[in-house]
Amino acid sequence: MDPSDAVEDPEFEDDEAGPLEAVAPDGSIIKLPQKKFYRQRAHANPLADHALEYPSCPSAMDWSKHYPAYFPMASPSADASSGSVVTSSDKKVEFADIGCGFGGLLMSLSPIFPEKLMLGMEIRVQVTNYVHDKIQAQRLIHPGKYQNVSVIRGNAMKFSTNFFEKAQLSKMFFLFPDPHFKTRKHKQRIISTTLLAEYAYVLRPGGLMYCVTDVHDLHLWMTHHLEQLPQLFARLDPESTEFKEDPCIKCARRPAQRLIRDFLNRLLSIIITRSAFL
């Protein structure tokens, strides 16, 4: 990583004025995680060999640790050689927030889609820990809520098909990904021809992929690569009713609201594409 990249993420500022603790229904005091205690570099090299844990295949993933309300039991399958895990639920993750950051989108979508399991994938250790602790705190403060959301430290550029089956996801989110401005780092961008093929594989036919950025160069890059694969993705018309009434759009805009408050003149690009892969 270049020294110029070694800066702290501006999202650390977002919760400084918020409450430090909350009272659970049973009267106990729940301390809320504070980003200032989860210091982390703004970016991580997705091509580096990080010490990541991932299943050999989607059926080997134990989701009971992430969604205990939906997967109360987990045990090895009868065929131990397969590495599969048997759970008492047939539900599957449907929404994936790739590079979820501090989990703002997940927490916003959770009450809107209470029966949809959502997973945030984040490669940075401390940021992942923050989102995990935030989810656990909210589950204690609001019993029965936020049970459908979780986070995992993972690298979707390498292991998305280890977690998700073919046509499993109905929505994938790529909000404000690292633009990797330098030409020699373009290979680290989360949107590329090769990766789009993998995303199309795990998205169900008709599933939606949301790409949001405030960097014009990255907007052009993502648009170009998506247009090169019309057999996999079809872009939604921003003027269409489906686009305008999508509840995810409002949630996707929220990370940019601070930029607007700070009077920064930036382009906010929202690209929604529909999977056409069969």
Tab-separated table of C-alpha atoms in Angstrom:
chain	number	residue	atom	x	y	z
A	1	MET	CA	0.000	0.000	0.000
A	2	ASP	CA	1.289	3.437	-0.925
A	3	PRO	CA	1.844	5.936	1.897
A	4	SER	CA	-0.666	8.212	0.170
A	5	ASP	CA	-3.353	5.594	0.789
A	6	ALA	CA	-2.655	5.393	4.524
A	7	VAL	CA	-5.452	7.698	5.625
A	8	GLU	CA	-8.311	7.070	7.960
A	9	ASP	CA	-11.770	6.624	6.548
A	10	PRO	CA	-13.904	9.798	6.857
A	11	GLU	CA	-16.821	7.633	8.006
A	12	PHE	CA	-15.167	7.620	11.431
A	13	GLU	CA	-16.655	11.070	11.987
A	14	ASP	CA	-20.265	10.004	11.504
A	15	ASP	CA	-21.117	8.665	14.968
A	16	GLU	CA	-19.048	10.988	17.150
A	17	ALA	CA	-22.132	12.968	18.221
A	18	GLY	CA	-24.328	9.915	18.788
A	19	PRO	CA	-25.216	8.255	22.103
A	20	LEU	CA	-22.586	6.120	23.797
A	21	GLU	CA	-25.035	3.671	25.333
A	22	ALA	CA	-28.668	2.609	25.280
A	23	VAL	CA	-31.090	0.854	27.611
A	24	ALA	CA	-32.324	-2.608	26.650
A	25	PRO	CA	-35.923	-3.685	27.431
A	26	ASP	CA	-34.682	-5.648	30.450
A	27	GLY	CA	-33.138	-2.491	31.894
A	28	SER	CA	-29.534	-3.394	31.159
A	29	ILE	CA	-27.185	-0.771	29.760
A	30	ILE	CA	-25.804	-1.611	26.325
A	31	LYS	CA	-22.653	0.193	25.271
A	32	LEU	CA	-22.696	1.153	21.619
A	33	PRO	CA	-19.536	0.701	19.553
A	34	GLN	CA	-17.692	3.890	18.626
A	35	LYS	CA	-15.763	4.084	15.400
A	36	LYS	CA	-12.873	5.925	17.022
A	37	PHE	CA	-11.986	2.680	18.807
A	38	TYR	CA	-11.902	0.732	15.533
A	39	ARG	CA	-9.129	2.599	13.728
A	40	GLN	CA	-8.345	1.238	10.300
A	41	ARG	CA	-6.658	2.289	7.088
A	42	ALA	CA	-9.144	3.523	4.514
A	43	HIS	CA	-8.251	0.846	1.970
A	44	ALA	CA	-6.913	-2.696	1.780
A	45	ASN	CA	-5.361	-4.454	-1.189
A	46	PRO	CA	-7.933	-7.048	-2.333
A	47	LEU	CA	-5.287	-8.922	-4.299
A	48	ALA	CA	-3.066	-9.517	-1.261
A	49	ASP	CA	-3.116	-12.823	0.601
A	50	HIS	CA	-5.165	-11.877	3.651
A	51	ALA	CA	-5.754	-14.419	6.410
A	52	LEU	CA	-9.389	-15.037	5.569
A	53	GLU	CA	-11.727	-17.853	6.523
A	54	TYR	CA	-14.121	-19.087	3.877
A	55	PRO	CA	-16.059	-22.302	3.177
A	56	SER	CA	-14.966	-24.748	0.517
A	57	CYS	CA	-18.423	-24.391	-1.038
A	58	PRO	CA	-21.724	-22.666	-0.153
A	59	SER	CA	-23.210	-25.807	1.409
A	60	ALA	CA	-20.287	-25.969	3.852
A	61	MET	CA	-21.040	-22.542	5.314
A	62	ASP	CA	-22.477	-22.517	8.845
A	63	TRP	CA	-24.896	-19.598	8.869
A	64	SER	CA	-26.172	-20.341	12.393
A	65	LYS	CA	-23.440	-18.132	13.869
A	66	HIS	CA	-24.639	-15.211	11.794
A	67	TYR	CA	-28.406	-15.655	11.902
A	68	PRO	CA	-29.209	-17.613	15.085
A	69	ALA	CA	-32.884	-16.665	14.898
A	70	TYR	CA	-33.163	-18.392	11.528
A	71	PHE	CA	-30.589	-21.161	11.978
A	72	PRO	CA	-30.995	-22.318	15.598
A	73	MET	CA	-29.260	-25.634	15.005
A	74	ALA	CA	-26.236	-26.661	12.980
A	75	SER	CA	-24.580	-30.044	12.801
A	76	PRO	CA	-22.249	-31.931	10.451
A	77	SER	CA	-24.032	-33.706	7.635
A	78	ALA	CA	-24.216	-37.467	7.452
A	79	ASP	CA	-21.702	-37.362	4.642
A	80	ALA	CA	-18.767	-35.932	6.549
A	81	SER	CA	-16.544	-36.054	3.480
A	82	SER	CA	-18.668	-33.415	1.743
A	83	GLY	CA	-18.025	-30.855	4.449
A	84	SER	CA	-21.680	-29.820	4.297
A	85	VAL	CA	-23.525	-28.368	7.259
A	86	VAL	CA	-27.120	-29.269	8.096
A	87	THR	CA	-29.267	-26.514	9.605
A	88	SER	CA	-32.905	-26.328	10.605
A	89	SER	CA	-33.712	-23.565	8.110
A	90	ASP	CA	-33.989	-23.409	4.359
A	91	LYS	CA	-33.532	-19.641	4.227
A	92	LYS	CA	-30.582	-18.265	2.309
A	93	VAL	CA	-28.816	-14.946	2.137
A	94	GLU	CA	-30.469	-12.845	-0.561
A	95	PHE	CA	-28.819	-9.415	-0.227
A	96	ALA	CA	-25.039	-8.940	-0.299
A	97	ASP	CA	-23.380	-5.602	0.447
A	98	ILE	CA	-19.891	-5.920	-1.009
A	99	GLY	CA	-17.384	-3.745	0.819
A	100	CYS	CA	-20.058	-2.839	3.369
A	101	GLY	CA	-17.904	-0.346	5.268
A	102	PHE	CA	-19.428	0.520	8.632
A	103	GLY	CA	-22.732	-1.169	7.855
A	104	GLY	CA	-24.971	1.830	7.286
A	105	LEU	CA	-26.775	0.297	4.323
A	106	LEU	CA	-27.354	-3.004	6.121
A	107	MET	CA	-28.843	-1.319	9.170
A	108	SER	CA	-31.114	0.793	6.965
A	109	LEU	CA	-32.372	-2.107	4.864
A	110	SER	CA	-32.894	-4.551	7.739
A	111	PRO	CA	-36.266	-3.141	8.936
A	112	ILE	CA	-37.435	-2.504	5.358
A	113	PHE	CA	-36.917	-6.138	4.345
A	114	PRO	CA	-37.270	-7.985	7.688
A	115	GLU	CA	-37.580	-11.442	6.101
A	116	LYS	CA	-34.610	-11.092	3.756
A	117	LEU	CA	-31.245	-12.304	5.028
A	118	MET	CA	-28.524	-9.753	4.320
A	119	LEU	CA	-24.763	-10.130	4.508
A	120	GLY	CA	-22.090	-7.473	4.499
A	121	MET	CA	-18.674	-8.502	3.219
A	122	GLU	CA	-15.772	-6.327	4.349
A	123	ILE	CA	-12.066	-7.051	3.981
A	124	ARG	CA	-10.817	-4.705	6.735
A	125	VAL	CA	-10.542	-6.344	10.160
A	126	GLN	CA	-11.441	-3.479	12.462
A	127	VAL	CA	-14.279	-2.279	10.271
A	128	THR	CA	-15.736	-5.797	10.237
A	129	ASN	CA	-15.454	-5.935	14.028
A	130	TYR	CA	-17.281	-2.621	14.339
A	131	VAL	CA	-20.211	-3.771	12.192
A	132	HIS	CA	-20.404	-7.056	14.110
A	133	ASP	CA	-20.484	-5.268	17.470
A	134	LYS	CA	-23.038	-2.773	16.163
A	135	ILE	CA	-25.368	-5.556	15.038
A	136	GLN	CA	-25.038	-7.387	18.350
A	137	ALA	CA	-25.800	-4.199	20.279
A	138	GLN	CA	-28.880	-3.430	18.183
A	139	ARG	CA	-30.182	-6.972	18.656
A	140	LEU	CA	-30.003	-6.505	22.423
A	141	ILE	CA	-31.582	-3.057	22.351
A	142	HIS	CA	-34.342	-4.098	19.933
A	143	PRO	CA	-35.230	-7.760	20.648
A	144	GLY	CA	-36.414	-9.575	17.564
A	145	LYS	CA	-35.003	-6.984	15.196
A	146	TYR	CA	-31.807	-6.959	13.127
A	147	GLN	CA	-31.758	-10.752	13.226
A	148	ASN	CA	-31.681	-10.808	9.429
A	149	VAL	CA	-28.409	-8.936	9.039
A	150	SER	CA	-24.810	-10.003	9.592
A	151	VAL	CA	-21.266	-9.278	8.479
A	152	ILE	CA	-18.278	-11.374	7.592
A	153	ARG	CA	-14.674	-10.574	6.845
A	154	GLY	CA	-14.308	-11.709	3.281
A	155	ASN	CA	-13.007	-10.871	-0.166
A	156	ALA	CA	-15.771	-11.009	-2.764
A	157	MET	CA	-13.230	-10.529	-5.540
A	158	LYS	CA	-11.847	-13.977	-4.764
A	159	PHE	CA	-14.411	-15.979	-2.808
A	160	SER	CA	-17.954	-14.890	-3.689
A	161	THR	CA	-18.778	-18.305	-5.164
A	162	ASN	CA	-17.540	-19.968	-1.971
A	163	PHE	CA	-20.348	-18.276	-0.042
A	164	PHE	CA	-23.160	-18.022	-2.570
A	165	GLU	CA	-24.742	-20.589	-4.856
A	166	LYS	CA	-25.693	-20.007	-8.452
A	167	ALA	CA	-28.686	-17.635	-8.698
A	168	GLN	CA	-28.895	-17.254	-4.896
A	169	LEU	CA	-28.823	-13.469	-4.519
A	170	SER	CA	-31.589	-11.075	-5.466
A	171	LYS	CA	-29.571	-7.913	-4.775
A	172	MET	CA	-25.880	-6.989	-4.711
A	173	PHE	CA	-24.645	-3.592	-3.570
A	174	PHE	CA	-21.377	-1.855	-4.423
A	175	LEU	CA	-21.561	1.474	-2.611
A	176	PHE	CA	-18.699	3.933	-2.980
A	177	PRO	CA	-16.021	1.333	-3.797
A	178	ASP	CA	-12.350	2.242	-3.724
A	179	PRO	CA	-11.726	4.101	-7.029
A	180	HIS	CA	-8.065	3.026	-7.243
A	181	PHE	CA	-7.143	6.108	-9.244
A	182	LYS	CA	-3.684	4.996	-10.337
A	183	THR	CA	-3.632	3.116	-13.631
A	184	ARG	CA	-1.512	0.313	-12.219
A	185	LYS	CA	-4.170	-0.249	-9.549
A	186	HIS	CA	-7.141	-0.517	-11.887
A	187	LYS	CA	-6.885	-4.289	-11.646
A	188	GLN	CA	-7.963	-3.924	-8.004
A	189	ARG	CA	-11.276	-2.294	-8.895
A	190	ILE	CA	-14.308	-4.252	-7.726
A	191	ILE	CA	-15.995	-3.975	-11.140
A	192	SER	CA	-14.266	-5.729	-14.042
A	193	THR	CA	-15.222	-8.026	-16.887
A	194	THR	CA	-14.099	-11.148	-15.037
A	195	LEU	CA	-15.747	-10.201	-11.758
A	196	LEU	CA	-19.006	-9.206	-13.434
A	197	ALA	CA	-19.261	-12.746	-14.772
A	198	GLU	CA	-18.980	-14.070	-11.206
A	199	TYR	CA	-21.533	-11.586	-9.908
A	200	ALA	CA	-23.938	-12.627	-12.666
A	201	TYR	CA	-23.437	-16.247	-11.607
A	202	VAL	CA	-24.537	-15.667	-7.999
A	203	LEU	CA	-27.348	-13.263	-8.945
A	204	ARG	CA	-30.674	-14.837	-9.815
A	205	PRO	CA	-32.237	-13.969	-13.187
A	206	GLY	CA	-33.854	-10.587	-12.727
A	207	GLY	CA	-31.702	-9.840	-9.675
A	208	LEU	CA	-30.443	-6.287	-9.264
A	209	MET	CA	-26.908	-4.964	-8.883
A	210	TYR	CA	-26.487	-1.462	-7.447
A	211	CYS	CA	-23.304	0.493	-8.216
A	212	VAL	CA	-22.964	3.868	-6.488
A	213	THR	CA	-20.019	6.257	-6.670
A	214	ASP	CA	-19.210	9.952	-6.444
A	215	VAL	CA	-16.091	9.572	-8.615
A	216	HIS	CA	-16.777	10.423	-12.252
A	217	ASP	CA	-13.879	8.360	-13.596
A	218	LEU	CA	-15.111	5.281	-11.750
A	219	HIS	CA	-18.650	5.931	-12.985
A	220	LEU	CA	-17.368	5.850	-16.575
A	221	TRP	CA	-15.367	2.694	-15.833
A	222	MET	CA	-18.337	0.829	-14.358
A	223	THR	CA	-20.669	1.972	-17.129
A	224	HIS	CA	-18.222	0.849	-19.807
A	225	HIS	CA	-17.723	-2.616	-18.328
A	226	LEU	CA	-21.434	-3.183	-17.774
A	227	GLU	CA	-22.251	-2.137	-21.328
A	228	GLN	CA	-19.689	-4.617	-22.632
A	229	LEU	CA	-21.752	-7.486	-21.193
A	230	PRO	CA	-25.325	-7.024	-22.445
A	231	GLN	CA	-25.805	-10.783	-22.279
A	232	LEU	CA	-25.324	-10.609	-18.500
A	233	PHE	CA	-26.722	-7.241	-17.418
A	234	ALA	CA	-29.337	-4.775	-18.626
A	235	ARG	CA	-29.257	-1.266	-17.167
A	236	LEU	CA	-32.453	0.099	-15.648
A	237	ASP	CA	-33.711	3.419	-16.951
A	238	PRO	CA	-33.195	6.050	-14.197
A	239	GLU	CA	-36.508	7.605	-15.250
A	240	SER	CA	-38.434	4.361	-14.875
A	241	THR	CA	-40.944	3.904	-12.081
A	242	GLU	CA	-39.092	0.821	-10.859
A	243	PHE	CA	-35.896	2.842	-10.436
A	244	LYS	CA	-37.514	5.862	-8.795
A	245	GLU	CA	-39.638	3.835	-6.371
A	246	ASP	CA	-36.909	1.410	-5.321
A	247	PRO	CA	-36.606	1.790	-1.513
A	248	CYS	CA	-32.944	0.825	-1.712
A	249	ILE	CA	-32.134	4.029	-3.602
A	250	LYS	CA	-32.835	6.272	-0.621
A	251	CYS	CA	-30.702	4.071	1.621
A	252	ALA	CA	-27.892	4.043	-0.939
A	253	ARG	CA	-27.834	7.846	-1.031
A	254	ARG	CA	-27.348	8.259	2.715
A	255	PRO	CA	-23.546	7.857	2.786
A	256	ALA	CA	-23.356	10.851	0.440
A	257	GLN	CA	-25.560	13.113	2.562
A	258	ARG	CA	-22.598	14.247	4.648
A	259	LEU	CA	-20.817	15.272	1.467
A	260	ILE	CA	-23.841	17.339	0.470
A	261	ARG	CA	-23.955	18.975	3.899
A	262	ASP	CA	-20.297	19.873	3.494
A	263	PHE	CA	-21.100	21.582	0.175
A	264	LEU	CA	-18.810	19.358	-1.847
A	265	ASN	CA	-19.788	19.499	-5.497
A	266	ARG	CA	-19.598	15.828	-6.450
A	267	LEU	CA	-21.391	13.646	-8.927
A	268	LEU	CA	-23.472	10.934	-7.323
A	269	SER	CA	-23.844	8.132	-9.830
A	270	ILE	CA	-26.346	5.357	-9.183
A	271	ILE	CA	-26.356	2.514	-11.689
A	272	ILE	CA	-28.863	-0.309	-11.327
A	273	THR	CA	-28.583	-3.286	-13.639
A	274	ARG	CA	-30.776	-6.348	-13.943
A	275	SER	CA	-29.176	-9.759	-14.269
A	276	ALA	CA	-29.990	-11.476	-17.552
A	277	PHE	CA	-27.778	-14.497	-16.904
A	278	LEU	CA	-29.582	-17.846	-17.027
